mmCIF file with all atom_site columns, C-alpha atoms in Angstrom:
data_model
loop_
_atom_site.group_PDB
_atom_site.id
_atom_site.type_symbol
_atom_site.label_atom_id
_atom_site.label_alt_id
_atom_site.label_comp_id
_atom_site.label_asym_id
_atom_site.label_entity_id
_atom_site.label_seq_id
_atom_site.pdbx_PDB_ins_code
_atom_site.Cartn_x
_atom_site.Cartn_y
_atom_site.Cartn_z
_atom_site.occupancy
_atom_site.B_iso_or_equiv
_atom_site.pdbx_formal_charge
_atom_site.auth_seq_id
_atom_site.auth_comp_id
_atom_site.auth_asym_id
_atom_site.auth_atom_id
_atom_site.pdbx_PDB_model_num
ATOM 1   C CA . UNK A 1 1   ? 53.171 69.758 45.534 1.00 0.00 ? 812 UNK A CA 1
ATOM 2   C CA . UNK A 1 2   ? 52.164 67.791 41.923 1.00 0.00 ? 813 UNK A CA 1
ATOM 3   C CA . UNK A 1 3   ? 48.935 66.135 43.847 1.00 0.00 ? 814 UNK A CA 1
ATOM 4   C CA . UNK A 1 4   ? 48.043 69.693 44.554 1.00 0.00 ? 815 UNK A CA 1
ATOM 5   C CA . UNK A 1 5   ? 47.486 70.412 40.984 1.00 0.00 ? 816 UNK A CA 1
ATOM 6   C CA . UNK A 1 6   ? 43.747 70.386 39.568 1.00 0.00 ? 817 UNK A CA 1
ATOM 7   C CA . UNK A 1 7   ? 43.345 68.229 36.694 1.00 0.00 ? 818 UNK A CA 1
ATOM 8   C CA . UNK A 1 8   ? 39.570 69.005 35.971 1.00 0.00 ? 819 UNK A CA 1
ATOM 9   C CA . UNK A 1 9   ? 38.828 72.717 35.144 1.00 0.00 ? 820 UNK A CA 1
ATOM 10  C CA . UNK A 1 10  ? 35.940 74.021 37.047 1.00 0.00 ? 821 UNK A CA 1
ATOM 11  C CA . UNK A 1 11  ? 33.318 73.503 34.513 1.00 0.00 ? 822 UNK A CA 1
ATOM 12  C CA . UNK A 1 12  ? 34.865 70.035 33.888 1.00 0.00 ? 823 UNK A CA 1
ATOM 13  C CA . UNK A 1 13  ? 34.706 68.790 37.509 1.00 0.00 ? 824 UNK A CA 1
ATOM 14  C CA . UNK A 1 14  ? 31.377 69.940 37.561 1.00 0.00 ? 825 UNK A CA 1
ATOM 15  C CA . UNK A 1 15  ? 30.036 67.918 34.394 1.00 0.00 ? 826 UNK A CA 1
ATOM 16  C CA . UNK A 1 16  ? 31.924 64.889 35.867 1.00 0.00 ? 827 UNK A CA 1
ATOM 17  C CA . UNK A 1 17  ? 30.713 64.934 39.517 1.00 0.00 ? 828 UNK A CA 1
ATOM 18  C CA . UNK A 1 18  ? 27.130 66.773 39.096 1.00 0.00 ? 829 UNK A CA 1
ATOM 19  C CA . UNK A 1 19  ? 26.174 67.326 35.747 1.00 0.00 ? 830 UNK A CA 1
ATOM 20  C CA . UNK A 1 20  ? 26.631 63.599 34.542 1.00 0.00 ? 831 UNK A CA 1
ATOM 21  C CA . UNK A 1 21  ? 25.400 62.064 38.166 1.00 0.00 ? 832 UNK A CA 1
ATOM 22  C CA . UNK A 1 22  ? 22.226 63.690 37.896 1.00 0.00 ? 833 UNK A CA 1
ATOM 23  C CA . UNK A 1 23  ? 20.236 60.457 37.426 1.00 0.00 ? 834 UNK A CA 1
ATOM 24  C CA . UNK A 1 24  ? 17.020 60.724 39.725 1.00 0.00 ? 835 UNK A CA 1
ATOM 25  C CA . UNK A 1 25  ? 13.960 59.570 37.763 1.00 0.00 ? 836 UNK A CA 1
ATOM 26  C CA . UNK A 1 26  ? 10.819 59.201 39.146 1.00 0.00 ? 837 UNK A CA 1
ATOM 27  C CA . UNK A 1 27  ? 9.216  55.903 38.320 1.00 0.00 ? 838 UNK A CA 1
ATOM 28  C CA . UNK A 1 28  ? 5.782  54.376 38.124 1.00 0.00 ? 839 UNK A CA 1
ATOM 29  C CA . UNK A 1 29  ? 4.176  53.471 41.473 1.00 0.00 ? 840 UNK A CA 1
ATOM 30  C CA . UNK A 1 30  ? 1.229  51.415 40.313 1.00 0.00 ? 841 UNK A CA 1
ATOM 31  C CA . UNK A 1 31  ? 2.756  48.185 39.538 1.00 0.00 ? 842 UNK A CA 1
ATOM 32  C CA . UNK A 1 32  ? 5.383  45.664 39.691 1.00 0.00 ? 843 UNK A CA 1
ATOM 33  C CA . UNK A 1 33  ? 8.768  45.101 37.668 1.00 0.00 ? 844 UNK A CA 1
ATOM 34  C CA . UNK A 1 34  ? 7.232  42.069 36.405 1.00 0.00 ? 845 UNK A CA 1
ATOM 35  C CA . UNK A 1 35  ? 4.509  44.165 34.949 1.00 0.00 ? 846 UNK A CA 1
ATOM 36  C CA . UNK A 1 36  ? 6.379  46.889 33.475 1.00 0.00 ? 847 UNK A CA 1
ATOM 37  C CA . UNK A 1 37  ? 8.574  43.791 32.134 1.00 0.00 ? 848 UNK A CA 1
ATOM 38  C CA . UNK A 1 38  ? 5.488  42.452 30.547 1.00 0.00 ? 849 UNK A CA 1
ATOM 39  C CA . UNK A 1 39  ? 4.186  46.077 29.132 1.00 0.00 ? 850 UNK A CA 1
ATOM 40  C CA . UNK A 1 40  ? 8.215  46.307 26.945 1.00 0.00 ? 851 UNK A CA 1
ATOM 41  C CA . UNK A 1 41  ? 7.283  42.515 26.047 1.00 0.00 ? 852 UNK A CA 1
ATOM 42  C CA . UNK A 1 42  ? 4.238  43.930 23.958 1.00 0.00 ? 853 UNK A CA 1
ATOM 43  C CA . UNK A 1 43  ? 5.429  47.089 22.690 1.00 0.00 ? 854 UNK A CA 1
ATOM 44  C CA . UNK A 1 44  ? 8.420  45.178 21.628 1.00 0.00 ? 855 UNK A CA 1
ATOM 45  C CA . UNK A 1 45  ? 8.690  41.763 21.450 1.00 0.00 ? 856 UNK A CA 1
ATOM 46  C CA . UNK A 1 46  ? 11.601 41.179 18.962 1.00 0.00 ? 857 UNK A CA 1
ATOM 47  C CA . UNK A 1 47  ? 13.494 43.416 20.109 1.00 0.00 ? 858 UNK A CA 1
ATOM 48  C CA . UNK A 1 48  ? 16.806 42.417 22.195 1.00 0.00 ? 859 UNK A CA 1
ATOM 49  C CA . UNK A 1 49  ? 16.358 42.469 25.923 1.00 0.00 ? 860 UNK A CA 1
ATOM 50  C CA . UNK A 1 50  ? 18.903 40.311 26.924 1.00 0.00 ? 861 UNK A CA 1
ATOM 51  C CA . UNK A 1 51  ? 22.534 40.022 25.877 1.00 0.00 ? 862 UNK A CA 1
ATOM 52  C CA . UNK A 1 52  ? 24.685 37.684 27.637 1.00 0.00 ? 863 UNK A CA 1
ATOM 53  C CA . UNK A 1 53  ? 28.463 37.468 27.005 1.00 0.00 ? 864 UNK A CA 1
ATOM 54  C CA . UNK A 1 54  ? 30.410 34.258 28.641 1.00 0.00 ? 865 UNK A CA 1
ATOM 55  C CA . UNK A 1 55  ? 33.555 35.393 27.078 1.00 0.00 ? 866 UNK A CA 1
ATOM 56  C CA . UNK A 1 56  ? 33.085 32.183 24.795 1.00 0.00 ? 867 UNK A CA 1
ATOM 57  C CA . UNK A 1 57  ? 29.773 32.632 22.874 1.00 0.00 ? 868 UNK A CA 1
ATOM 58  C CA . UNK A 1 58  ? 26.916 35.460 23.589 1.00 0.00 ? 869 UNK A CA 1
ATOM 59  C CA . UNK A 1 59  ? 23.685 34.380 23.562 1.00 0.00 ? 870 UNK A CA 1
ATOM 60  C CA . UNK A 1 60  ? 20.892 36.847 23.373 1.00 0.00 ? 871 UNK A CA 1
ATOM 61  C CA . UNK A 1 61  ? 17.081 36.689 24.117 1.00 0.00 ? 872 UNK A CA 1
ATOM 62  C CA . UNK A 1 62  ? 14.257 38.309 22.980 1.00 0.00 ? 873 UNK A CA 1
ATOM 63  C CA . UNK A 1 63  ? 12.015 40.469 25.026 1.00 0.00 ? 874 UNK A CA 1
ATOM 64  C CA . UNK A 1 64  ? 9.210  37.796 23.475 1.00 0.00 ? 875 UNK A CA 1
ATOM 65  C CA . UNK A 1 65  ? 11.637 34.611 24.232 1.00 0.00 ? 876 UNK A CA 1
ATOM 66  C CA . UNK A 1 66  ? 12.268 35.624 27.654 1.00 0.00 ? 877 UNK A CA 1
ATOM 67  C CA . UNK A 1 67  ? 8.964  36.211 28.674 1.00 0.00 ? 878 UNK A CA 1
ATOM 68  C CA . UNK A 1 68  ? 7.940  32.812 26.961 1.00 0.00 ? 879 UNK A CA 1
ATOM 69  C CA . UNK A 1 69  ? 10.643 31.535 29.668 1.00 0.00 ? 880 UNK A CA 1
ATOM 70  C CA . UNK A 1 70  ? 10.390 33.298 32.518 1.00 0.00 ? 881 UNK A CA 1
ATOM 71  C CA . UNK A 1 71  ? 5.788  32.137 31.984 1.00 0.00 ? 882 UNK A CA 1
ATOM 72  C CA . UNK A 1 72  ? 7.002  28.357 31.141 1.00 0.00 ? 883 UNK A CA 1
ATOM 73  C CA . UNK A 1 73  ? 8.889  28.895 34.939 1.00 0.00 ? 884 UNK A CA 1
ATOM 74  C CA . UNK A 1 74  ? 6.597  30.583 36.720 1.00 0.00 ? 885 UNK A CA 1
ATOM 75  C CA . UNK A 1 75  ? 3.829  28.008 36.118 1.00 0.00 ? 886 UNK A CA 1
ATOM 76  C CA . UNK A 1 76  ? 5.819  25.261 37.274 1.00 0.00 ? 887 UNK A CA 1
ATOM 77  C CA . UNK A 1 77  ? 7.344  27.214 40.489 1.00 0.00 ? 888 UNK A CA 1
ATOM 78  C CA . UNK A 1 78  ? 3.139  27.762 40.921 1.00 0.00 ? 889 UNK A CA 1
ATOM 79  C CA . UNK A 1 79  ? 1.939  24.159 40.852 1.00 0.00 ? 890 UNK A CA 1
ATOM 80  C CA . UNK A 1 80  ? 4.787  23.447 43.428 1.00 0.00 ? 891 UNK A CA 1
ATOM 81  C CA . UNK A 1 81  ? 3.016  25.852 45.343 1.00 0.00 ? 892 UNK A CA 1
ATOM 82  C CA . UNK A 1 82  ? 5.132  29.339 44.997 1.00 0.00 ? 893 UNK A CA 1
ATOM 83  C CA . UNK A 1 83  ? 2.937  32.334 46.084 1.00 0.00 ? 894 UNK A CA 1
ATOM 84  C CA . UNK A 1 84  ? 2.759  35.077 48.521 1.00 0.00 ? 895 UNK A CA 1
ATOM 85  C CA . UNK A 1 85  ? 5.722  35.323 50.834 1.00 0.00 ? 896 UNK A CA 1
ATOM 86  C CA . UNK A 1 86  ? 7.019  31.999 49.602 1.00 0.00 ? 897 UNK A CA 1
ATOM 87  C CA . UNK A 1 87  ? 10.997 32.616 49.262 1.00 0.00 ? 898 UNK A CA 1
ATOM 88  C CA . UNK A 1 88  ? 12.746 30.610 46.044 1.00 0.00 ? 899 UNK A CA 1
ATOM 89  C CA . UNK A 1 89  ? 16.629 30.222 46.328 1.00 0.00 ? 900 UNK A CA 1
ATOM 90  C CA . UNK A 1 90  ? 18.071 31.091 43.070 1.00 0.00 ? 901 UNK A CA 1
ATOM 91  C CA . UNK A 1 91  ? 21.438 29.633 43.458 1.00 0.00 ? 902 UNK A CA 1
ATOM 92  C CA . UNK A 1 92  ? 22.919 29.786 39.385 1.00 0.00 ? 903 UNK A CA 1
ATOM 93  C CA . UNK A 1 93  ? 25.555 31.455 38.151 1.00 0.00 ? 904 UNK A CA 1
ATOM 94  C CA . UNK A 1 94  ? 25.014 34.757 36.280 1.00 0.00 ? 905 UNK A CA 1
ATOM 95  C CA . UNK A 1 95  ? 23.181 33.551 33.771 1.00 0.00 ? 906 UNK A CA 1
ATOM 96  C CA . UNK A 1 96  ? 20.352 34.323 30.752 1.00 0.00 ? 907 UNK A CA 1
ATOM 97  C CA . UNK A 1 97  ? 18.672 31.508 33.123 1.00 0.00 ? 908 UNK A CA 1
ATOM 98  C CA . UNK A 1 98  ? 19.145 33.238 36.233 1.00 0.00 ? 909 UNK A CA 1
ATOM 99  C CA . UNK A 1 99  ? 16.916 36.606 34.335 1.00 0.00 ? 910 UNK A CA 1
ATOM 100 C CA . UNK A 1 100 ? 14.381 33.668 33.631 1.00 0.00 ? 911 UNK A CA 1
ATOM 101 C CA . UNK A 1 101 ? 14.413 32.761 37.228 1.00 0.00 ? 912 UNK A CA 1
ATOM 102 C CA . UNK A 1 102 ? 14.187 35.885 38.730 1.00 0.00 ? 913 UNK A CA 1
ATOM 103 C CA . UNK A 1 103 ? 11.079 37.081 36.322 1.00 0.00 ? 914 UNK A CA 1
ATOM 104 C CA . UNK A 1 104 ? 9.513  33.579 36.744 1.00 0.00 ? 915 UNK A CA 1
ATOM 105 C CA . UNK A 1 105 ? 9.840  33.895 40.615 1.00 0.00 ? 916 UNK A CA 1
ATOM 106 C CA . UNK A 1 106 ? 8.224  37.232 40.582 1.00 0.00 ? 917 UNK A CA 1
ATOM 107 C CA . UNK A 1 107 ? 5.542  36.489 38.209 1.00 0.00 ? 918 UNK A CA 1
ATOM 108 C CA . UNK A 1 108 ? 4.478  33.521 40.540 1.00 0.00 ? 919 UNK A CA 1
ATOM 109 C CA . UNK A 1 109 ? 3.746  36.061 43.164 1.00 0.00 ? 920 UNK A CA 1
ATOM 110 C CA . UNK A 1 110 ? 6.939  34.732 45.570 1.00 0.00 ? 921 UNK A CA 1
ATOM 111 C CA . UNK A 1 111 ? 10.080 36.437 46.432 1.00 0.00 ? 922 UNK A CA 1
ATOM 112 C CA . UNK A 1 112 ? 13.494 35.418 45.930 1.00 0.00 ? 923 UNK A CA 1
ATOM 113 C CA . UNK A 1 113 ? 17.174 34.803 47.290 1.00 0.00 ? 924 UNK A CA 1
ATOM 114 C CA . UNK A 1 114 ? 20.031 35.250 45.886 1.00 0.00 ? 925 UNK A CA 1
ATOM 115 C CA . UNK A 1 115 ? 22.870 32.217 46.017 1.00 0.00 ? 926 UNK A CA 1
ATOM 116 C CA . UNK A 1 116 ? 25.218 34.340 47.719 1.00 0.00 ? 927 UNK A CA 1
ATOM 117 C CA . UNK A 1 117 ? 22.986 34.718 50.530 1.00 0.00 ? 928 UNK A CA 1
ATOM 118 C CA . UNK A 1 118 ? 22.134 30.915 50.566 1.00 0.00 ? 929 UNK A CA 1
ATOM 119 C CA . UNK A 1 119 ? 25.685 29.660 50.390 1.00 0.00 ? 930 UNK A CA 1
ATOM 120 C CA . UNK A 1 120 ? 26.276 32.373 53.294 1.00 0.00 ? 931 UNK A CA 1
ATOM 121 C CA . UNK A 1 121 ? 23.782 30.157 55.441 1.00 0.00 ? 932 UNK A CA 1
ATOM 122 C CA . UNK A 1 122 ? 25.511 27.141 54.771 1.00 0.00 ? 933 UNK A CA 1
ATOM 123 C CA . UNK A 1 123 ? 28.388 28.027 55.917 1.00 0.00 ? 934 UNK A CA 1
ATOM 124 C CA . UNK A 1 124 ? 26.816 29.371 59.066 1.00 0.00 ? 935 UNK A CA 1
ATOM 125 C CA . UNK A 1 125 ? 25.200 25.794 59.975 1.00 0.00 ? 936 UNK A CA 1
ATOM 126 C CA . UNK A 1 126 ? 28.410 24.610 59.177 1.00 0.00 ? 937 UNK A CA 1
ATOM 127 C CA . UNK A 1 127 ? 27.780 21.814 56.627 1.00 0.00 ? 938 UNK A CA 1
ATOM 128 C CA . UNK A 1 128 ? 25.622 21.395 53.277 1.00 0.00 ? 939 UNK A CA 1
ATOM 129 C CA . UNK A 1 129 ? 22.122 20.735 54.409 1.00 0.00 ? 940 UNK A CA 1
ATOM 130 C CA . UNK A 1 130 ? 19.420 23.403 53.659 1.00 0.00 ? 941 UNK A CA 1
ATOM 131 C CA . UNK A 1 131 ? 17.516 24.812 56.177 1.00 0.00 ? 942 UNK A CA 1
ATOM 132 C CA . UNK A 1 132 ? 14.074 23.335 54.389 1.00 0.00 ? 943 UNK A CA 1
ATOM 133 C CA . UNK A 1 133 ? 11.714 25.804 56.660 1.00 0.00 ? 944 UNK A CA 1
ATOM 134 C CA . UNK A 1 134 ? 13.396 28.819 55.519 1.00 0.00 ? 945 UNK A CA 1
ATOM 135 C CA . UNK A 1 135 ? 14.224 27.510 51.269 1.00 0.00 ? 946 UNK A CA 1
ATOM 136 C CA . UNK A 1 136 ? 11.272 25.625 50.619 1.00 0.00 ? 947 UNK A CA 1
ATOM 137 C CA . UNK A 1 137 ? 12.266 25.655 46.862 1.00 0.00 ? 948 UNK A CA 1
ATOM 138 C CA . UNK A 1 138 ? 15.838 25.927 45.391 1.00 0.00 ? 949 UNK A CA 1
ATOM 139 C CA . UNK A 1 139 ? 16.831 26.891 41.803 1.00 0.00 ? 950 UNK A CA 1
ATOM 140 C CA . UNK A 1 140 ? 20.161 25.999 41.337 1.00 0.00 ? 951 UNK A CA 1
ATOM 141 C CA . UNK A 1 141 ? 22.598 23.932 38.960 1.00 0.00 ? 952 UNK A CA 1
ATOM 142 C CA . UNK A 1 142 ? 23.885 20.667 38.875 1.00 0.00 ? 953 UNK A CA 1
ATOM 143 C CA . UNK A 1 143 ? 27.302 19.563 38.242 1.00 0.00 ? 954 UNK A CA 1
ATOM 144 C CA . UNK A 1 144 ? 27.000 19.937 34.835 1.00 0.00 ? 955 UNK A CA 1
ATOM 145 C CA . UNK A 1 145 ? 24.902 23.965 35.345 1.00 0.00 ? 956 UNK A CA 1
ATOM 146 C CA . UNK A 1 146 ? 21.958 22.740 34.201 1.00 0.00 ? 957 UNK A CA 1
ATOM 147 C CA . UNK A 1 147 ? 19.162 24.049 36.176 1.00 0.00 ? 958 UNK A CA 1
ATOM 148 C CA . UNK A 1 148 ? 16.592 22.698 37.931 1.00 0.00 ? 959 UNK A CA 1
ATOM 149 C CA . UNK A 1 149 ? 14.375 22.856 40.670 1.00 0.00 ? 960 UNK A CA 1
ATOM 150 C CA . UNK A 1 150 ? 14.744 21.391 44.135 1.00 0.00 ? 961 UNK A CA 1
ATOM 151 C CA . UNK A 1 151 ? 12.085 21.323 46.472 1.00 0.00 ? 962 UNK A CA 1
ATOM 152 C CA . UNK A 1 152 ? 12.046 20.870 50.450 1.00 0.00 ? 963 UNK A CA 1
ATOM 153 C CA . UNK A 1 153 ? 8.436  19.666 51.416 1.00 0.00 ? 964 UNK A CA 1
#
């Protein structure tokens, strides 16, 4: 039968499935993303880190303007208390804010949530409250996706 019939050669199979797979790279154990975010920020800090394509306009940011952002953030998630195993719900749509929000929360020292996840547990209690003990602070957009932060203390 036709589905019997090898469309790769050998070699050709063997670039696809191995050669070209072959991706392991062994990174650096002695620090954080954050940090390794921070070391491309000096080495280049005009260069383009983030492109961002709506389909309507791109927008792009600067490794420089992005960490200016993702600092500016991280402060204020600080003096609202965001540390150690404090949990941020970052509930924006893909976004060159949500980059900003993930560095920010990471640079604070907390850990973060995606939406997803958070609109998951909604639907589990069953109505639109959040569960303030578990999301003590909420990133997320209004009606009109601007961001902001929303805290439960």
């Amino acid at each position: 039968p036709i589905a019997e019939l090898a469309m790769l050669s050998t070699a050709e199979q063997q670039q696809q499935l191995v050669s070209w797979n072959d991706t392991q790279k062994d990174y650096r154990q002695d620090c954080c993303f954050h940090q390794l975010f921070e070391e491309q920020v000096q080495q280049y800090p005009e260069a383009i880190a983030l492109i961002f394509d709506s389909g309507d306009t791109a927008q792009t940011l600067t490794y420089n303007e992005l960490n200016q952002r993702s600092n500016q953030l991280a402060h204020q998630l600080q003096s609202l208390g965001v540390g150690l195993e404090t949990i941020v719900g970052i509930c924006v749509e893909r976004s060159p804010e949500m980059i900003v929000a993930l560095l920010a929360v990471l640079k604070a020292g907390g850990a973060y949530l995606p939406g997803g996840y958070i609109a998951a547990k909604y639907r589990r209690h069953g109505d639109n409250t959040m569960d303030e003990s578990f999301f003590p602070i909420v990133w997320r957009e209004d009606g009109y996706r601007t961001p902001f932060l929303q805290t439960y203390s």
